[in-house]
PDB file of C-alpha atoms and ligand atoms in Angstrom:
ATOM      1  CA  MET A  16      90.964  80.754 121.813  1.00 68.00           C
ATOM      2  CA  THR A  17      90.236  84.219 122.821  1.00 87.00           C
ATOM      3  CA  TYR A  18      90.925  86.600 120.419  1.00 96.00           C
ATOM      4  CA  LYS A  19      92.410  90.353 121.352  1.00 96.00           C
ATOM      5  CA  VAL A  20      89.900  91.819 118.906  1.00 97.00           C
ATOM      6  CA  THR A  21      86.517  90.515 119.034  1.00 96.00           C
ATOM      7  CA  LYS A  22      83.263  91.976 117.393  1.00 97.00           C
ATOM      8  CA  SER A  23      79.776  90.540 116.904  1.00 96.00           C
ATOM      9  CA  ASP A  24      78.594  89.302 113.813  1.00 96.00           C
ATOM     10  CA  GLN A  25      76.590  92.821 113.155  1.00 97.00           C
ATOM     11  CA  GLU A  26      79.635  94.903 113.898  1.00 98.00           C
ATOM     12  CA  TRP A  27      81.743  92.744 111.202  1.00 98.00           C
ATOM     13  CA  ARG A  28      79.121  92.966 108.539  1.00 97.00           C
ATOM     14  CA  GLU A  29      78.984  96.974 108.955  1.00 97.00           C
ATOM     15  CA  GLN A  30      82.915  97.356 108.825  1.00 97.00           C
ATOM     16  CA  LEU A  31      83.444  94.976 105.944  1.00 98.00           C
ATOM     17  CA  SER A  32      82.277  94.720 102.491  1.00 97.00           C
ATOM     18  CA  ALA A  33      79.744  91.741 101.244  1.00 97.00           C
ATOM     19  CA  GLN A  34      82.842  90.067  99.739  1.00 96.00           C
ATOM     20  CA  GLU A  35      85.359  90.805 102.473  1.00 98.00           C
ATOM     21  CA  TYR A  36      82.533  89.276 105.118  1.00 98.00           C
ATOM     22  CA  ALA A  37      82.304  86.090 102.998  1.00 98.00           C
ATOM     23  CA  VAL A  38      85.844  85.559 103.193  1.00 98.00           C
ATOM     24  CA  LEU A  39      87.171  86.800 106.476  1.00 98.00           C
ATOM     25  CA  ARG A  40      83.985  85.787 108.520  1.00 97.00           C
ATOM     26  CA  GLN A  41      82.753  83.038 106.510  1.00 97.00           C
ATOM     27  CA  ALA A  42      86.038  81.264 105.296  1.00 96.00           C
ATOM     28  CA  GLY A  43      84.993  81.887 101.785  1.00 96.00           C
ATOM     29  CA  THR A  44      87.709  81.881  99.043  1.00 96.00           C
ATOM     30  CA  GLU A  45      88.015  84.545  96.279  1.00 96.00           C
ATOM     31  CA  ARG A  46      88.119  83.258  92.471  1.00 95.00           C
ATOM     32  CA  ALA A  47      91.594  82.516  91.474  1.00 96.00           C
ATOM     33  CA  TRP A  48      93.487  85.246  89.681  1.00 96.00           C
ATOM     34  CA  THR A  49      90.867  87.768  90.630  1.00 95.00           C
ATOM     35  CA  GLY A  50      92.811  89.158  93.779  1.00 95.00           C
ATOM     36  CA  GLU A  51      94.073  92.995  93.629  1.00 95.00           C
ATOM     37  CA  LEU A  52      97.204  91.873  95.328  1.00 97.00           C
ATOM     38  CA  LEU A  53      98.129  88.883  93.215  1.00 96.00           C
ATOM     39  CA  ASP A  54     100.729  90.968  91.113  1.00 95.00           C
ATOM     40  CA  GLU A  55     101.528  93.303  93.944  1.00 97.00           C
ATOM     41  CA  LYS A  56     105.667  93.343  93.997  1.00 96.00           C
ATOM     42  CA  ARG A  57     106.346  96.796  95.942  1.00 96.00           C
ATOM     43  CA  THR A  58     108.285  96.489  99.209  1.00 97.00           C
ATOM     44  CA  GLY A  59     105.740  96.617 101.971  1.00 97.00           C
ATOM     45  CA  VAL A  60     103.621  95.172 104.822  1.00 97.00           C
ATOM     46  CA  TYR A  61     100.510  93.198 104.474  1.00 98.00           C
ATOM     47  CA  ARG A  62      97.980  93.600 107.066  1.00 98.00           C
ATOM     48  CA  CYS A  63      94.948  91.805 108.179  1.00 98.00           C
ATOM     49  CA  ARG A  64      91.877  93.613 106.386  1.00 98.00           C
ATOM     50  CA  ALA A  65      89.763  92.858 109.610  1.00 98.00           C
ATOM     51  CA  CYS A  66      92.040  94.246 112.270  1.00 98.00           C
ATOM     52  CA  SER A  67      94.880  95.822 110.536  1.00 97.00           C
ATOM     53  CA  ALA A  68      97.571  93.536 112.454  1.00 97.00           C
ATOM     54  CA  GLU A  69     100.682  92.985 110.344  1.00 97.00           C
ATOM     55  CA  LEU A  70     100.807  89.508 108.992  1.00 98.00           C
ATOM     56  CA  PHE A  71     103.123  89.156 106.049  1.00 98.00           C
ATOM     57  CA  ARG A  72     106.109  91.136 104.676  1.00 97.00           C
ATOM     58  CA  SER A  73     106.786  91.490 100.859  1.00 97.00           C
ATOM     59  CA  ASP A  74     110.235  89.723 101.094  1.00 96.00           C
ATOM     60  CA  THR A  75     108.317  86.289 101.607  1.00 97.00           C
ATOM     61  CA  LYS A  76     106.020  86.877  98.996  1.00 98.00           C
ATOM     62  CA  PHE A  77     106.621  84.562  95.943  1.00 97.00           C
ATOM     63  CA  ASP A  78     105.246  83.696  92.576  1.00 95.00           C
ATOM     64  CA  SER A  79     103.453  80.362  93.029  1.00 95.00           C
ATOM     65  CA  HIS A  80     101.268  80.376  89.904  1.00 93.00           C
ATOM     66  CA  CYS A  81      98.254  79.183  91.907  1.00 94.00           C
ATOM     67  CA  GLY A  82      96.098  82.337  91.464  1.00 96.00           C
ATOM     68  CA  TRP A  83      96.302  83.796  94.689  1.00 97.00           C
ATOM     69  CA  PRO A  84      99.035  85.939  96.514  1.00 98.00           C
ATOM     70  CA  SER A  85     101.372  83.713  98.288  1.00 98.00           C
ATOM     71  CA  PHE A  86     103.975  83.794 101.035  1.00 98.00           C
ATOM     72  CA  TYR A  87     106.474  81.085 102.363  1.00 98.00           C
ATOM     73  CA  SER A  88     106.319  82.761 106.126  1.00 97.00           C
ATOM     74  CA  PRO A  89     104.378  84.878 108.356  1.00 96.00           C
ATOM     75  CA  LEU A  90     105.962  87.958 109.774  1.00 92.00           C
ATOM     76  CA  ALA A  91     106.146  86.064 113.239  1.00 86.00           C
ATOM     77  CA  GLY A  92     104.912  82.607 113.984  1.00 82.00           C
ATOM     78  CA  ASP A  93     102.332  84.016 116.301  1.00 91.00           C
ATOM     79  CA  SER A  94     100.634  86.388 113.813  1.00 96.00           C
ATOM     80  CA  VAL A  95      98.631  83.548 112.449  1.00 98.00           C
ATOM     81  CA  GLU A  96      96.563  80.802 113.917  1.00 97.00           C
ATOM     82  CA  LEU A  97      96.790  77.313 112.070  1.00 97.00           C
ATOM     83  CA  ILE A  98      93.795  75.034 112.271  1.00 96.00           C
ATOM     84  CA  GLU A  99      93.141  71.854 110.612  1.00 97.00           C
ATOM     85  CA  ASP A 100      90.246  72.044 108.259  1.00 95.00           C
ATOM     86  CA  ARG A 101      88.555  68.775 106.977  1.00 95.00           C
ATOM     87  CA  SER A 102      85.684  70.392 104.822  1.00 90.00           C
ATOM     88  CA  LEU A 103      85.333  69.464 101.144  1.00 87.00           C
ATOM     89  CA  GLY A 104      86.662  66.155 101.803  1.00 92.00           C
ATOM     90  CA  MET A 105      90.114  67.248 102.117  1.00 92.00           C
ATOM     91  CA  VAL A 106      92.586  67.770 104.991  1.00 95.00           C
ATOM     92  CA  ARG A 107      93.858  71.057 104.818  1.00 96.00           C
ATOM     93  CA  THR A 108      95.337  73.815 107.200  1.00 97.00           C
ATOM     94  CA  GLU A 109      93.596  76.984 107.604  1.00 98.00           C
ATOM     95  CA  VAL A 110      95.213  80.085 108.227  1.00 98.00           C
ATOM     96  CA  ARG A 111      93.474  82.782 110.271  1.00 98.00           C
ATOM     97  CA  CYS A 112      94.554  85.875 111.800  1.00 98.00           C
ATOM     98  CA  ALA A 113      95.748  85.422 115.529  1.00 97.00           C
ATOM     99  CA  THR A 114      94.655  88.764 116.492  1.00 98.00           C
ATOM    100  CA  CYS A 115      91.082  88.604 115.365  1.00 98.00           C
ATOM    101  CA  GLY A 116      90.223  85.190 114.192  1.00 97.00           C
ATOM    102  CA  SER A 117      89.397  85.967 110.708  1.00 98.00           C
ATOM    103  CA  HIS A 118      90.066  83.715 107.904  1.00 98.00           C
ATOM    104  CA  LEU A 119      92.919  84.465 105.714  1.00 98.00           C
ATOM    105  CA  GLY A 120      93.461  81.128 103.402  1.00 98.00           C
ATOM    106  CA  HIS A 121      95.407  78.082 103.469  1.00 97.00           C
ATOM    107  CA  VAL A 122      98.926  77.051 104.114  1.00 97.00           C
ATOM    108  CA  PHE A 123     100.362  74.097 102.025  1.00 97.00           C
ATOM    109  CA  ASP A 124     103.792  72.614 102.262  1.00 96.00           C
ATOM    110  CA  ASP A 125     104.608  72.143  98.506  1.00 96.00           C
ATOM    111  CA  ALA A 126     107.085  75.003  97.629  1.00 97.00           C
ATOM    112  CA  PRO A 127     110.020  73.434  97.559  1.00 96.00           C
ATOM    113  CA  GLN A 128     111.499  76.306  95.624  1.00 96.00           C
ATOM    114  CA  THR A 129     111.324  78.357  98.821  1.00 97.00           C
ATOM    115  CA  PRO A 130     113.129  78.753 102.273  1.00 97.00           C
ATOM    116  CA  THR A 131     110.687  77.010 104.304  1.00 97.00           C
ATOM    117  CA  GLY A 132     108.870  74.916 101.431  1.00 97.00           C
ATOM    118  CA  ASP A 133     105.409  76.478 102.712  1.00 97.00           C
ATOM    119  CA  ARG A 134     102.845  78.169 100.761  1.00 98.00           C
ATOM    120  CA  PHE A 135     100.340  80.522 102.250  1.00 98.00           C
ATOM    121  CA  CYS A 136      97.756  80.840 100.032  1.00 98.00           C
ATOM    122  CA  MET A 137      96.082  84.018 100.892  1.00 98.00           C
ATOM    123  CA  ASN A 138      92.867  85.718  99.755  1.00 98.00           C
ATOM    124  CA  SER A 139      93.528  89.394  98.308  1.00 97.00           C
ATOM    125  CA  VAL A 140      90.400  90.472 100.274  1.00 97.00           C
ATOM    126  CA  SER A 141      91.796  89.256 103.399  1.00 98.00           C
ATOM    127  CA  LEU A 142      94.741  91.499 103.401  1.00 98.00           C
ATOM    128  CA  THR A 143      95.410  95.173 102.702  1.00 98.00           C
ATOM    129  CA  PHE A 144      99.003  96.117 101.491  1.00 98.00           C
ATOM    130  CA  GLU A 145     101.093  99.057 102.803  1.00 97.00           C
ATOM    131  CA  GLU A 146     103.972 100.291 100.593  1.00 97.00           C
ATOM    132  CA  LEU A 147     107.135 101.111 102.723  1.00 93.00           C
ATOM    133  CA  ASP A 148     109.878 103.357 101.496  1.00 83.00           C
ATOM    134  CA  GLU A 149     113.121 100.915 100.624  1.00 71.00           C
ATOM    135  CA  SER A 150     115.446 103.576 101.134  1.00 63.00           C
TER     136      SER A 150
HETATM  137 ZN1  LIG B  25      92.808  90.177 112.077  1.00 74.45          ZN
END
């Protein structure tokens, strides 16, 4: 996979905070219930914190009670990349930004209350939020 945005490890370290680097570039996970976007309910767009690509819209965000911001669908099918993740003795599906390859979180098919049944479980530090005027 070749990404539109590619940077060296050194460049990512300079651009991102230590916590952002640990999640986005080393597939870390922020502690549950600590993310700043968890309770964000305004209308707007969520972008990749590493490359600013648009990833999610607020109208697909839902309250999953899992401790991380959750969406039932990405903005477009090709805005994220899904990769099988067999770490930690589990089979999960990792979600990465399709533009820069940064780690965003995981997707689970355990949300029957949503239109897709999917729960894109994202790290707040992987995203930035931009409020849009609803009028
Ligand atoms: Zn990105």
